[in-house]
mmCIF file with all atom_site columns, C-alpha atoms and ligand atoms in Angstrom:
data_model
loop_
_atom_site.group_PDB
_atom_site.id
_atom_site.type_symbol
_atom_site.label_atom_id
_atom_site.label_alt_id
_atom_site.label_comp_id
_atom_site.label_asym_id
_atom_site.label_entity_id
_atom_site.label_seq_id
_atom_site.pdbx_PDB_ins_code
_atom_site.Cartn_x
_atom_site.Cartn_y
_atom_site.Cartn_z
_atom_site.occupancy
_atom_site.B_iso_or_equiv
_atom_site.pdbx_formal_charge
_atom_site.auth_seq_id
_atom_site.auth_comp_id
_atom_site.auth_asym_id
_atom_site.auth_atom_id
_atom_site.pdbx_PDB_model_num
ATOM   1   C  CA  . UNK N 1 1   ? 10.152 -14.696 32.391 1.00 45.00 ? 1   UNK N CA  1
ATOM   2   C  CA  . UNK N 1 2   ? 11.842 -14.178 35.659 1.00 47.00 ? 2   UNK N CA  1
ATOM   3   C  CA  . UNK N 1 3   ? 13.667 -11.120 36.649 1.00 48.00 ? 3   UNK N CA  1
ATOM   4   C  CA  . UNK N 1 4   ? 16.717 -13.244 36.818 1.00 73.00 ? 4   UNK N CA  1
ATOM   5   C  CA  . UNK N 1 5   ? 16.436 -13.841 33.413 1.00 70.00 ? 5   UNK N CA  1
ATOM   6   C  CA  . UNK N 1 6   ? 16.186 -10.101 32.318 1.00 75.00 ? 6   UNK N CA  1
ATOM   7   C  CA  . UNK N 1 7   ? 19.144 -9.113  34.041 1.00 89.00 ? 7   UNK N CA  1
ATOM   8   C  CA  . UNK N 1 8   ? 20.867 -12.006 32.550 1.00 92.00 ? 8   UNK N CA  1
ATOM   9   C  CA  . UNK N 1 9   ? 20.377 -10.907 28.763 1.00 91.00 ? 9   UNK N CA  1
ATOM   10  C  CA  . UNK N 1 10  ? 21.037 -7.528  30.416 1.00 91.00 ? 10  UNK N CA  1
ATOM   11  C  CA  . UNK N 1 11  ? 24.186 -7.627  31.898 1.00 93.00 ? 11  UNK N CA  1
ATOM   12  C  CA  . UNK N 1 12  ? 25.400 -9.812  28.313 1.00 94.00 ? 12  UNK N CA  1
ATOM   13  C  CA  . UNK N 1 13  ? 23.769 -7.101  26.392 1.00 92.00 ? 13  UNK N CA  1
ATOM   14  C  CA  . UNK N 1 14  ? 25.327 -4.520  27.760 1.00 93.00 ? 14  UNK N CA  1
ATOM   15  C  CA  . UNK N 1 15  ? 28.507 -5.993  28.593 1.00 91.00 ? 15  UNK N CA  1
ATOM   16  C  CA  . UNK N 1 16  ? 29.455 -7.438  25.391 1.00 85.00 ? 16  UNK N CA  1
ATOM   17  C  CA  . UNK N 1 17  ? 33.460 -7.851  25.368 1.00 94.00 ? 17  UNK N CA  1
ATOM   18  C  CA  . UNK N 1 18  ? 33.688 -8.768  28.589 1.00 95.00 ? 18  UNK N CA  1
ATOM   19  C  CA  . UNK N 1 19  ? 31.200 -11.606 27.844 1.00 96.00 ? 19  UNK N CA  1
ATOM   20  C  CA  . UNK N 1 20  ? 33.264 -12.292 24.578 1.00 97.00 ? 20  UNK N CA  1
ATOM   21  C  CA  . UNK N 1 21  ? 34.183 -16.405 26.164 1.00 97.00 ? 21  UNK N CA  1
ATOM   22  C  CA  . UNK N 1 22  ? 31.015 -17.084 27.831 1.00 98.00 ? 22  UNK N CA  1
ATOM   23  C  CA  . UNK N 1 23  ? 29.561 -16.122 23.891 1.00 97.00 ? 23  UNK N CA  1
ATOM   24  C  CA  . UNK N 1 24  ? 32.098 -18.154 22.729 1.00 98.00 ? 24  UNK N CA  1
ATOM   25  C  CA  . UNK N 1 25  ? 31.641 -21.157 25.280 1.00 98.00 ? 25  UNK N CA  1
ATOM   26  C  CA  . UNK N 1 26  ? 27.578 -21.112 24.487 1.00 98.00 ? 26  UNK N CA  1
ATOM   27  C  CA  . UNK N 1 27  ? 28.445 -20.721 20.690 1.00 98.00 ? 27  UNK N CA  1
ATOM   28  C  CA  . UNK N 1 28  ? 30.332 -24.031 20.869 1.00 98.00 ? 28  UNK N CA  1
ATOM   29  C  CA  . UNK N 1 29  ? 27.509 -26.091 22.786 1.00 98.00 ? 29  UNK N CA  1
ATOM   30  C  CA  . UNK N 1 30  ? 25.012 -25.013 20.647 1.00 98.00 ? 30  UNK N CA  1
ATOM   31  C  CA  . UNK N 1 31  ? 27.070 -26.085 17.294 1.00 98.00 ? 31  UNK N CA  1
ATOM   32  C  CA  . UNK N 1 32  ? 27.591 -29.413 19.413 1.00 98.00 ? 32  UNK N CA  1
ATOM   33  C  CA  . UNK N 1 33  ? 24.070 -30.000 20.712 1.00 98.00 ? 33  UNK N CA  1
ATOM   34  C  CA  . UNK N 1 34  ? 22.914 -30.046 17.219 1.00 97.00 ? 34  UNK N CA  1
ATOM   35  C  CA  . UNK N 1 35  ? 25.063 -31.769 16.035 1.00 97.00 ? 35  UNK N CA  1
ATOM   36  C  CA  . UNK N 1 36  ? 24.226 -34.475 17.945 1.00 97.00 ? 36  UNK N CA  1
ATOM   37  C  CA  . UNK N 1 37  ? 20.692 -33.775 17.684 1.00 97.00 ? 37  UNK N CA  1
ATOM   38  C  CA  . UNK N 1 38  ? 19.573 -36.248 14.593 1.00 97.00 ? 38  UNK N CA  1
ATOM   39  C  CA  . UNK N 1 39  ? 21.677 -38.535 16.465 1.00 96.00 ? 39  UNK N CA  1
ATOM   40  C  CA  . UNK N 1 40  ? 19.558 -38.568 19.520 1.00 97.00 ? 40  UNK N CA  1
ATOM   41  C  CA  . UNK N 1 41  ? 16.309 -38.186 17.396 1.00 96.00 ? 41  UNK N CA  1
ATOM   42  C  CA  . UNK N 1 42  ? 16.892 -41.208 15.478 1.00 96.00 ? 42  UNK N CA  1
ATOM   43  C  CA  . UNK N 1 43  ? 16.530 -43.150 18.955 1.00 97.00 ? 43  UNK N CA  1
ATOM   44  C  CA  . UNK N 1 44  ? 13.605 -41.626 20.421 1.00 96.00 ? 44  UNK N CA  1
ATOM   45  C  CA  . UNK N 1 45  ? 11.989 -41.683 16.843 1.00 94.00 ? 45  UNK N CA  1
ATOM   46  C  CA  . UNK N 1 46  ? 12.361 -45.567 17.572 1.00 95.00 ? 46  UNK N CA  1
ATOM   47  C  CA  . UNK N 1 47  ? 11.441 -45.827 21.073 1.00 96.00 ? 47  UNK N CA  1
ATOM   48  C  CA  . UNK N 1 48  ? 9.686  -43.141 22.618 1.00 94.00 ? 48  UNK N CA  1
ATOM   49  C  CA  . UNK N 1 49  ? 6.931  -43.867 19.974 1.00 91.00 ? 49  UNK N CA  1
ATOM   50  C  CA  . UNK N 1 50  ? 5.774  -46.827 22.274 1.00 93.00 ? 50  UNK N CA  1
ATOM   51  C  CA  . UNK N 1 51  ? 6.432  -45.038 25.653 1.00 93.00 ? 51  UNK N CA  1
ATOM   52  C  CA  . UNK N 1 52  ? 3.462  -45.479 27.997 1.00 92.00 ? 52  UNK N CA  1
ATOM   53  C  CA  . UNK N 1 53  ? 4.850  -43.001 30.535 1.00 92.00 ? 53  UNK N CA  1
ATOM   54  C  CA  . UNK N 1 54  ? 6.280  -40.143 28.699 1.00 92.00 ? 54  UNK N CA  1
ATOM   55  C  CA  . UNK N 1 55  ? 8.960  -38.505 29.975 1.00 94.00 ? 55  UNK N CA  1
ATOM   56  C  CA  . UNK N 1 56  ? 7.730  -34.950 28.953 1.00 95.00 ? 56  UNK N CA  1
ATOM   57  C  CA  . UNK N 1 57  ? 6.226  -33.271 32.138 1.00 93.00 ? 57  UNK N CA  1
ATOM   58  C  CA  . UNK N 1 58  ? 6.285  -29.420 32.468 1.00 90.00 ? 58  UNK N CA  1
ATOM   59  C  CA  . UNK N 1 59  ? 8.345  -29.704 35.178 1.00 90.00 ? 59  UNK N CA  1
ATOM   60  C  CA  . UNK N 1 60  ? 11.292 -30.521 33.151 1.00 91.00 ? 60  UNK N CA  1
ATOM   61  C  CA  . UNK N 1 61  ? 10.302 -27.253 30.842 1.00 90.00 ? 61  UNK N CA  1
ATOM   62  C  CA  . UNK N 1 62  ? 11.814 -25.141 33.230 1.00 91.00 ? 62  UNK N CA  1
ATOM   63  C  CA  . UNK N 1 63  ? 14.998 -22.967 32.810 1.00 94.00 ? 63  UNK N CA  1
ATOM   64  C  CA  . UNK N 1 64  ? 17.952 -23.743 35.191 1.00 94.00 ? 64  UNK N CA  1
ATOM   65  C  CA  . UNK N 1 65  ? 20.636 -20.285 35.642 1.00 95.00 ? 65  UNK N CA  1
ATOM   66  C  CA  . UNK N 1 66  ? 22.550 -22.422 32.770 1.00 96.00 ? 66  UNK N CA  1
ATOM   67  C  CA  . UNK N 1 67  ? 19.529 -22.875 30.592 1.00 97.00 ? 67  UNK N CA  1
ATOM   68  C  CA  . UNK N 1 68  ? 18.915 -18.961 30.753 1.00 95.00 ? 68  UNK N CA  1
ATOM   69  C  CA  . UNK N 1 69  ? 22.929 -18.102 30.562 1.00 97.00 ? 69  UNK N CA  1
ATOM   70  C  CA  . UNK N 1 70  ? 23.081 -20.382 27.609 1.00 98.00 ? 70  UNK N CA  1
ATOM   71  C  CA  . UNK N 1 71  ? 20.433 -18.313 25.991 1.00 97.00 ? 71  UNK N CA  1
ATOM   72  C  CA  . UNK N 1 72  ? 21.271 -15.203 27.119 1.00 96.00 ? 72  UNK N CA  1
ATOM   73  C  CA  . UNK N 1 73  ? 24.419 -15.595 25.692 1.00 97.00 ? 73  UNK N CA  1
ATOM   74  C  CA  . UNK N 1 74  ? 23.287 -16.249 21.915 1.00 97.00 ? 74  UNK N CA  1
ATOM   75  C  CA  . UNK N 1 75  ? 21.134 -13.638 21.839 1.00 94.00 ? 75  UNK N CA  1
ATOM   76  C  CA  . UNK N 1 76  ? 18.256 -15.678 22.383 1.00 94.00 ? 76  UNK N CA  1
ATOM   77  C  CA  . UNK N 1 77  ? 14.636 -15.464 24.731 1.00 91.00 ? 77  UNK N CA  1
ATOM   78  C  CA  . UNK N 1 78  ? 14.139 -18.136 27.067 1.00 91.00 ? 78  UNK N CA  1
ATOM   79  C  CA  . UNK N 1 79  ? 10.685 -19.822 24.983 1.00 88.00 ? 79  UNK N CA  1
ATOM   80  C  CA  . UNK N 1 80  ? 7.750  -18.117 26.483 1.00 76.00 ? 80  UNK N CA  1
ATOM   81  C  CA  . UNK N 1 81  ? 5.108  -19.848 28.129 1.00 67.00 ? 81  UNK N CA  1
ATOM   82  C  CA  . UNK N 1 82  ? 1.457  -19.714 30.507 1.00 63.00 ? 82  UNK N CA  1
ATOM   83  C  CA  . UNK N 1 83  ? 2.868  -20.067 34.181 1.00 64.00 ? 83  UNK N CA  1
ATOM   84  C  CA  . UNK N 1 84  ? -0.405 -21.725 35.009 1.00 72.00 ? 84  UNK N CA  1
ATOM   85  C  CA  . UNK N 1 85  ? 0.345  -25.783 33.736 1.00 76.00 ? 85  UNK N CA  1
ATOM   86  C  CA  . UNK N 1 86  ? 0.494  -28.158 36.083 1.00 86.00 ? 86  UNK N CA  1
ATOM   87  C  CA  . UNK N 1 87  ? 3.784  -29.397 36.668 1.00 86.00 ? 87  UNK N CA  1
ATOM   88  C  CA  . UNK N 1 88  ? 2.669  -32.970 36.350 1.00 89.00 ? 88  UNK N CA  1
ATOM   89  C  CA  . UNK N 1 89  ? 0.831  -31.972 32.819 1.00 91.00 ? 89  UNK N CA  1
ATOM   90  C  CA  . UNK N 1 90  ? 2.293  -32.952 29.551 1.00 92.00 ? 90  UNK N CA  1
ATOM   91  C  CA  . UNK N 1 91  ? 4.917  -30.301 28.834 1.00 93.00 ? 91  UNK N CA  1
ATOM   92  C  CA  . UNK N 1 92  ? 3.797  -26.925 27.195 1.00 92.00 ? 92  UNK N CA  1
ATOM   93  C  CA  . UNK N 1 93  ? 6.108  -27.407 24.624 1.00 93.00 ? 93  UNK N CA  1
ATOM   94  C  CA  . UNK N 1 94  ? 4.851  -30.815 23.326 1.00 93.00 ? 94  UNK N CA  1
ATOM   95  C  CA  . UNK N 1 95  ? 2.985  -31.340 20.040 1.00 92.00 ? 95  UNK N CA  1
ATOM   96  C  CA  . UNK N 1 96  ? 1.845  -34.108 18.370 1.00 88.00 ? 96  UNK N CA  1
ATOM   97  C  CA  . UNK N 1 97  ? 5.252  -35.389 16.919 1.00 87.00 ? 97  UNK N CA  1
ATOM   98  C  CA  . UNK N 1 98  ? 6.811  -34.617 19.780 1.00 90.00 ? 98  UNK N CA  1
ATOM   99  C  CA  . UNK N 1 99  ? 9.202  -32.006 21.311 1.00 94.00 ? 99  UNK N CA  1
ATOM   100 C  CA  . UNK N 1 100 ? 8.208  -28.690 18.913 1.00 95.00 ? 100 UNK N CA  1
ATOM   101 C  CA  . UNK N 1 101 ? 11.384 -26.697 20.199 1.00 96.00 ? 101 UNK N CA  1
ATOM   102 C  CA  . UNK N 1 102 ? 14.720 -26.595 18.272 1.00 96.00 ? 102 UNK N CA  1
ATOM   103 C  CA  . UNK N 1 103 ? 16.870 -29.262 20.267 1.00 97.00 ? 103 UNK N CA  1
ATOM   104 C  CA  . UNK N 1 104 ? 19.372 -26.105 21.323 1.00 96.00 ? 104 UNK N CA  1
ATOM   105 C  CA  . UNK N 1 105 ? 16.740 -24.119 22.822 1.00 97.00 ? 105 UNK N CA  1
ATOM   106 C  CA  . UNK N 1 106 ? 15.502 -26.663 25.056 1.00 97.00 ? 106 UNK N CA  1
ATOM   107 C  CA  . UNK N 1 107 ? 16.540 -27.160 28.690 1.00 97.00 ? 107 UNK N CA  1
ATOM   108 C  CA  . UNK N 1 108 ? 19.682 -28.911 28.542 1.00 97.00 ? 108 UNK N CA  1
ATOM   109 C  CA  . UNK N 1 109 ? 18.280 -31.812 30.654 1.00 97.00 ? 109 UNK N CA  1
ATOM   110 C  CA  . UNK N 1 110 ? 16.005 -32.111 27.519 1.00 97.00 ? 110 UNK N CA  1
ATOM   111 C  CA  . UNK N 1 111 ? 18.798 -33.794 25.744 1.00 96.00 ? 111 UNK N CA  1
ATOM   112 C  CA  . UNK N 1 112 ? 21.229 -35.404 28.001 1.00 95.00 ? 112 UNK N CA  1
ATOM   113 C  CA  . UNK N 1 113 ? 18.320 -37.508 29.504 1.00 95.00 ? 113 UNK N CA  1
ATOM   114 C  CA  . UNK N 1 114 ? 17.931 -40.797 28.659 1.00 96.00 ? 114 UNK N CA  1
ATOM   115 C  CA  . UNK N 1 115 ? 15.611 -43.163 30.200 1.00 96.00 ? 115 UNK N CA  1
ATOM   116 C  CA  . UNK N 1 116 ? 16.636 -46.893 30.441 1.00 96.00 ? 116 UNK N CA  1
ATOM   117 C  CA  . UNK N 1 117 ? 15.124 -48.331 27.699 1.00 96.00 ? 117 UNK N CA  1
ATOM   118 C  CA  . UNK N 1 118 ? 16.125 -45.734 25.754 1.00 97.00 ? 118 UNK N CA  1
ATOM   119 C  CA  . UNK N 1 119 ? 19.550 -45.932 26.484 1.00 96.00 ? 119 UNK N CA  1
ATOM   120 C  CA  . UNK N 1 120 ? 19.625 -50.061 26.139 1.00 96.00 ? 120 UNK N CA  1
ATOM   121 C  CA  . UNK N 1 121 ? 18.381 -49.129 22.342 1.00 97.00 ? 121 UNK N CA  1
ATOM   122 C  CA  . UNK N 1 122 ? 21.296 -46.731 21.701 1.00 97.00 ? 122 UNK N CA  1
ATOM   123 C  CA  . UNK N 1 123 ? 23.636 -49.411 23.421 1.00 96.00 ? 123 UNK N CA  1
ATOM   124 C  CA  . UNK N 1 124 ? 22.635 -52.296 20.961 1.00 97.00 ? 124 UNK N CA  1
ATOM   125 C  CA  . UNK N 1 125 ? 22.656 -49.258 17.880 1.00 95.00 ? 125 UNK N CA  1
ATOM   126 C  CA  . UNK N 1 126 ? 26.100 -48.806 17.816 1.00 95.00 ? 126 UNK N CA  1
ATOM   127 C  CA  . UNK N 1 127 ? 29.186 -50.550 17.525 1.00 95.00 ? 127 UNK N CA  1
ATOM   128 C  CA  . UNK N 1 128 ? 31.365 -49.749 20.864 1.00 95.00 ? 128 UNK N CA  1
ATOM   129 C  CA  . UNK N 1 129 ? 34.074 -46.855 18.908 1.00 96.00 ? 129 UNK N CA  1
ATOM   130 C  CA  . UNK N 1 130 ? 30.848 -45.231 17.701 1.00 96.00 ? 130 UNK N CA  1
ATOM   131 C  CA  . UNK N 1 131 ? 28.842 -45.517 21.139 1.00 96.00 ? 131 UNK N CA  1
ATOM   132 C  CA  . UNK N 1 132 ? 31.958 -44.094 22.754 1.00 96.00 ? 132 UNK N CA  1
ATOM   133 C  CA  . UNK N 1 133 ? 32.286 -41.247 20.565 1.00 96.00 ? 133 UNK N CA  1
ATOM   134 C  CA  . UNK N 1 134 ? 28.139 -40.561 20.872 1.00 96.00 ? 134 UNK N CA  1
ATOM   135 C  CA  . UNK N 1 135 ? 28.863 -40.518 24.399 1.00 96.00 ? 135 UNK N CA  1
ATOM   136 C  CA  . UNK N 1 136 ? 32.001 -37.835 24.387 1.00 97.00 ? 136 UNK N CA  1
ATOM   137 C  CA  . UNK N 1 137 ? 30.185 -35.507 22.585 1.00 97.00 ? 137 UNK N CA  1
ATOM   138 C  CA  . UNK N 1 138 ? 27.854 -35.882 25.278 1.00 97.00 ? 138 UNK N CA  1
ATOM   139 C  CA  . UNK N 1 139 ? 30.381 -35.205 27.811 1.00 98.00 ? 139 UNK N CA  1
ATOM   140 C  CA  . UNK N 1 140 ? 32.096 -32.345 25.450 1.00 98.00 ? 140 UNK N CA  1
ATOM   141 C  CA  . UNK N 1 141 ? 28.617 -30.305 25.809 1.00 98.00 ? 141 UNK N CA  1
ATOM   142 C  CA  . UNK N 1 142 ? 28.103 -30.831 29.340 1.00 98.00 ? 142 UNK N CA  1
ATOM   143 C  CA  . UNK N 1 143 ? 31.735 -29.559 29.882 1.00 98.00 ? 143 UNK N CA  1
ATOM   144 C  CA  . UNK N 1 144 ? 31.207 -26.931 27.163 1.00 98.00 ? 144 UNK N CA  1
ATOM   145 C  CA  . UNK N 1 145 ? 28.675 -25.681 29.112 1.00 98.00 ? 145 UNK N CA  1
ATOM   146 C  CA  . UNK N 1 146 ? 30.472 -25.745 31.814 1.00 98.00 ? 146 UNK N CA  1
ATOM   147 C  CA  . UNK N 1 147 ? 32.766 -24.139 31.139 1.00 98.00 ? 147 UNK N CA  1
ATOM   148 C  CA  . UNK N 1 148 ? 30.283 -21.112 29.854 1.00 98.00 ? 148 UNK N CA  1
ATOM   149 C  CA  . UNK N 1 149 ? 29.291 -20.863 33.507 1.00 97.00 ? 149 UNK N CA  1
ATOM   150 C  CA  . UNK N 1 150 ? 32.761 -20.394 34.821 1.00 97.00 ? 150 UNK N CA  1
ATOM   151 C  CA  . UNK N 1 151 ? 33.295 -17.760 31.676 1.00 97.00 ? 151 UNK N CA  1
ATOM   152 C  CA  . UNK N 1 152 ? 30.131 -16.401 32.989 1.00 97.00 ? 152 UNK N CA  1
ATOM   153 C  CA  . UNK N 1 153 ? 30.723 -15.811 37.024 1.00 96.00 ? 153 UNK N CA  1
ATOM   154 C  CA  . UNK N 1 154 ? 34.368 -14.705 35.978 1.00 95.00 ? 154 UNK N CA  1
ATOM   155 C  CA  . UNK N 1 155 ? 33.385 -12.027 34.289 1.00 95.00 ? 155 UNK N CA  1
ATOM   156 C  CA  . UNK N 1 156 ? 29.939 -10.923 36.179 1.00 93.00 ? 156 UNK N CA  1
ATOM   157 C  CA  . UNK N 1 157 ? 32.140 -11.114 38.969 1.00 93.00 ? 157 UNK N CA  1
ATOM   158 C  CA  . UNK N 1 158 ? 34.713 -8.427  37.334 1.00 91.00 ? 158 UNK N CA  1
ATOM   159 C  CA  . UNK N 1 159 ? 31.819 -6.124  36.298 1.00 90.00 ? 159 UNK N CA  1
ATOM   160 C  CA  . UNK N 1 160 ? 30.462 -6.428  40.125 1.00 83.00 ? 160 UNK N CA  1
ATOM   161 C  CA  . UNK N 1 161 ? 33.653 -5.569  41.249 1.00 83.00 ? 161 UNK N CA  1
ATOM   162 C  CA  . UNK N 1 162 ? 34.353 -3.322  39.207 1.00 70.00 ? 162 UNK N CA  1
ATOM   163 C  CA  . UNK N 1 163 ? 31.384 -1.518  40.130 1.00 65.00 ? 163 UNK N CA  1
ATOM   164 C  CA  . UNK N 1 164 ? 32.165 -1.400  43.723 1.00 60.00 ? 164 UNK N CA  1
ATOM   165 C  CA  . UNK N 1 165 ? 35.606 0.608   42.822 1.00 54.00 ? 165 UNK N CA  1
HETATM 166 S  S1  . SF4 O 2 .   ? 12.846 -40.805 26.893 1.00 80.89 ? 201 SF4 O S1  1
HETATM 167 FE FE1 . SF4 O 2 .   ? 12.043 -42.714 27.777 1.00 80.89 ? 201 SF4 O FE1 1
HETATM 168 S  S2  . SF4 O 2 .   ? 10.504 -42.053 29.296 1.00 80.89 ? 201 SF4 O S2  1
HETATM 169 FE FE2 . SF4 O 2 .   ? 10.900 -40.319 27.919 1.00 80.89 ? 201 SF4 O FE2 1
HETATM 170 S  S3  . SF4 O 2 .   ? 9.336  -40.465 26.292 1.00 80.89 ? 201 SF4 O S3  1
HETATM 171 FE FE3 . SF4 O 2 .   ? 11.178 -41.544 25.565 1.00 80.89 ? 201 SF4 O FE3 1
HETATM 172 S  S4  . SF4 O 2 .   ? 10.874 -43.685 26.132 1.00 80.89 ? 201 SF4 O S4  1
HETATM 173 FE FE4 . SF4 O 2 .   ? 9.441  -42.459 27.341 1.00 80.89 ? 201 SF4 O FE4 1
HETATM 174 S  S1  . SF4 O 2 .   ? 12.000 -32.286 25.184 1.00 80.89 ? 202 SF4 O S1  1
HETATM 175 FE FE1 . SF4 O 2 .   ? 10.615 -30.571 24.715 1.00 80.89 ? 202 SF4 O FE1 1
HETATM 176 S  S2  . SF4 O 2 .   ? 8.573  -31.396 25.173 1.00 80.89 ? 202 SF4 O S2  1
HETATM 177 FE FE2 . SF4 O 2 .   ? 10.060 -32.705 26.235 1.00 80.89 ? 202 SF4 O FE2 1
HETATM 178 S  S3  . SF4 O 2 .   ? 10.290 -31.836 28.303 1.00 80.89 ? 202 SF4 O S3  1
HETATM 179 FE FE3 . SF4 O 2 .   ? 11.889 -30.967 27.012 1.00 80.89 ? 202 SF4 O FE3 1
HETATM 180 S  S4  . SF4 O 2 .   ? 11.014 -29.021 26.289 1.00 80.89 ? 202 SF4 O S4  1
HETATM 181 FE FE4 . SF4 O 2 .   ? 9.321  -30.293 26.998 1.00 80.89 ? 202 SF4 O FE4 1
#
């Protein structure tokens, strides 16, 4: 885990009102991402299956700054891994029936990814209301989350500040 990381969970830690809406903001994604997660599971239950060039290298294991605020602010460790896999290996965190992380404490890219074929299945799955309403909750995590960023700079940028006084 990076040092970036630790001062992450740190400054949250210690700074825990002043953090109160990035909490908030993460709390809401999460709730959201699974939420949506049988969803999503149901199609790659039916497609990934017969994938010949799986999507799940280790590159996309790692933790963007959002991934690690995200996680930082629900209390939570960014998974822990070896450093030493290629990044062109299957991903560390892949077992035999697939993905063996809780959906919300993957990378985010980890579930708003969707290959072609993948996303041609979920197309012909749903009626167009329900397609559009898989899709905005989609785009109501990706804006939750960004939203949790802003929360997130706002306030680090107060405590910097702050500091400086
Ligand atoms: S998302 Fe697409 S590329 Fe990735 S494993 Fe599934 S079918 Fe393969
Ligand atoms: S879904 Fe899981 S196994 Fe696949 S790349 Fe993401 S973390 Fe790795």
């Amino acid at each position: 885990m990076g040092t970036a990381t630790k001062s992450i969970q740190h400054l949250i830690a210690t700074h825990g009102t002043a953090f109160a809406d990035t909490r908030r903001s993460a709390a809401e994604a999460m709730e959201l991402i699974e939420a949506i997660s049988p969803d999503i599971e149901r199609h790659t239950a039916a497609i990934c299956i017969y994938c010949t060039g799986v999507c799940c290298i280790d590159r996309h294991s790692h933790y963007d700054l959002s991934d690690r605020i995200f996680l930082a602010a629900l209390g939570l460790a960014v998974p822990e891994y070896a450093s030493k896999t290629e990044e062109t290996a299957p991903c560390r965190f892949l077992g035999n029936c697939g993905c063996t992380l809780r959906r919300s404490l993957r990378p985010y890219r980890c579930t708003w990814f969707f290959c072609a074929p993948l996303l041609d299945h979920i197309v012909a799955q749903y009626a167009p209301s329900a397609y559009r309403r898989f899709m905005r909750t989609l785009q109501a995590i990706t804006e939750t989350r960004t939203r949790m960023i802003c929360d997130f700079e706002e306030a680090e940028a107060k405590i910097r500040g702050g500091r400086r006084r």
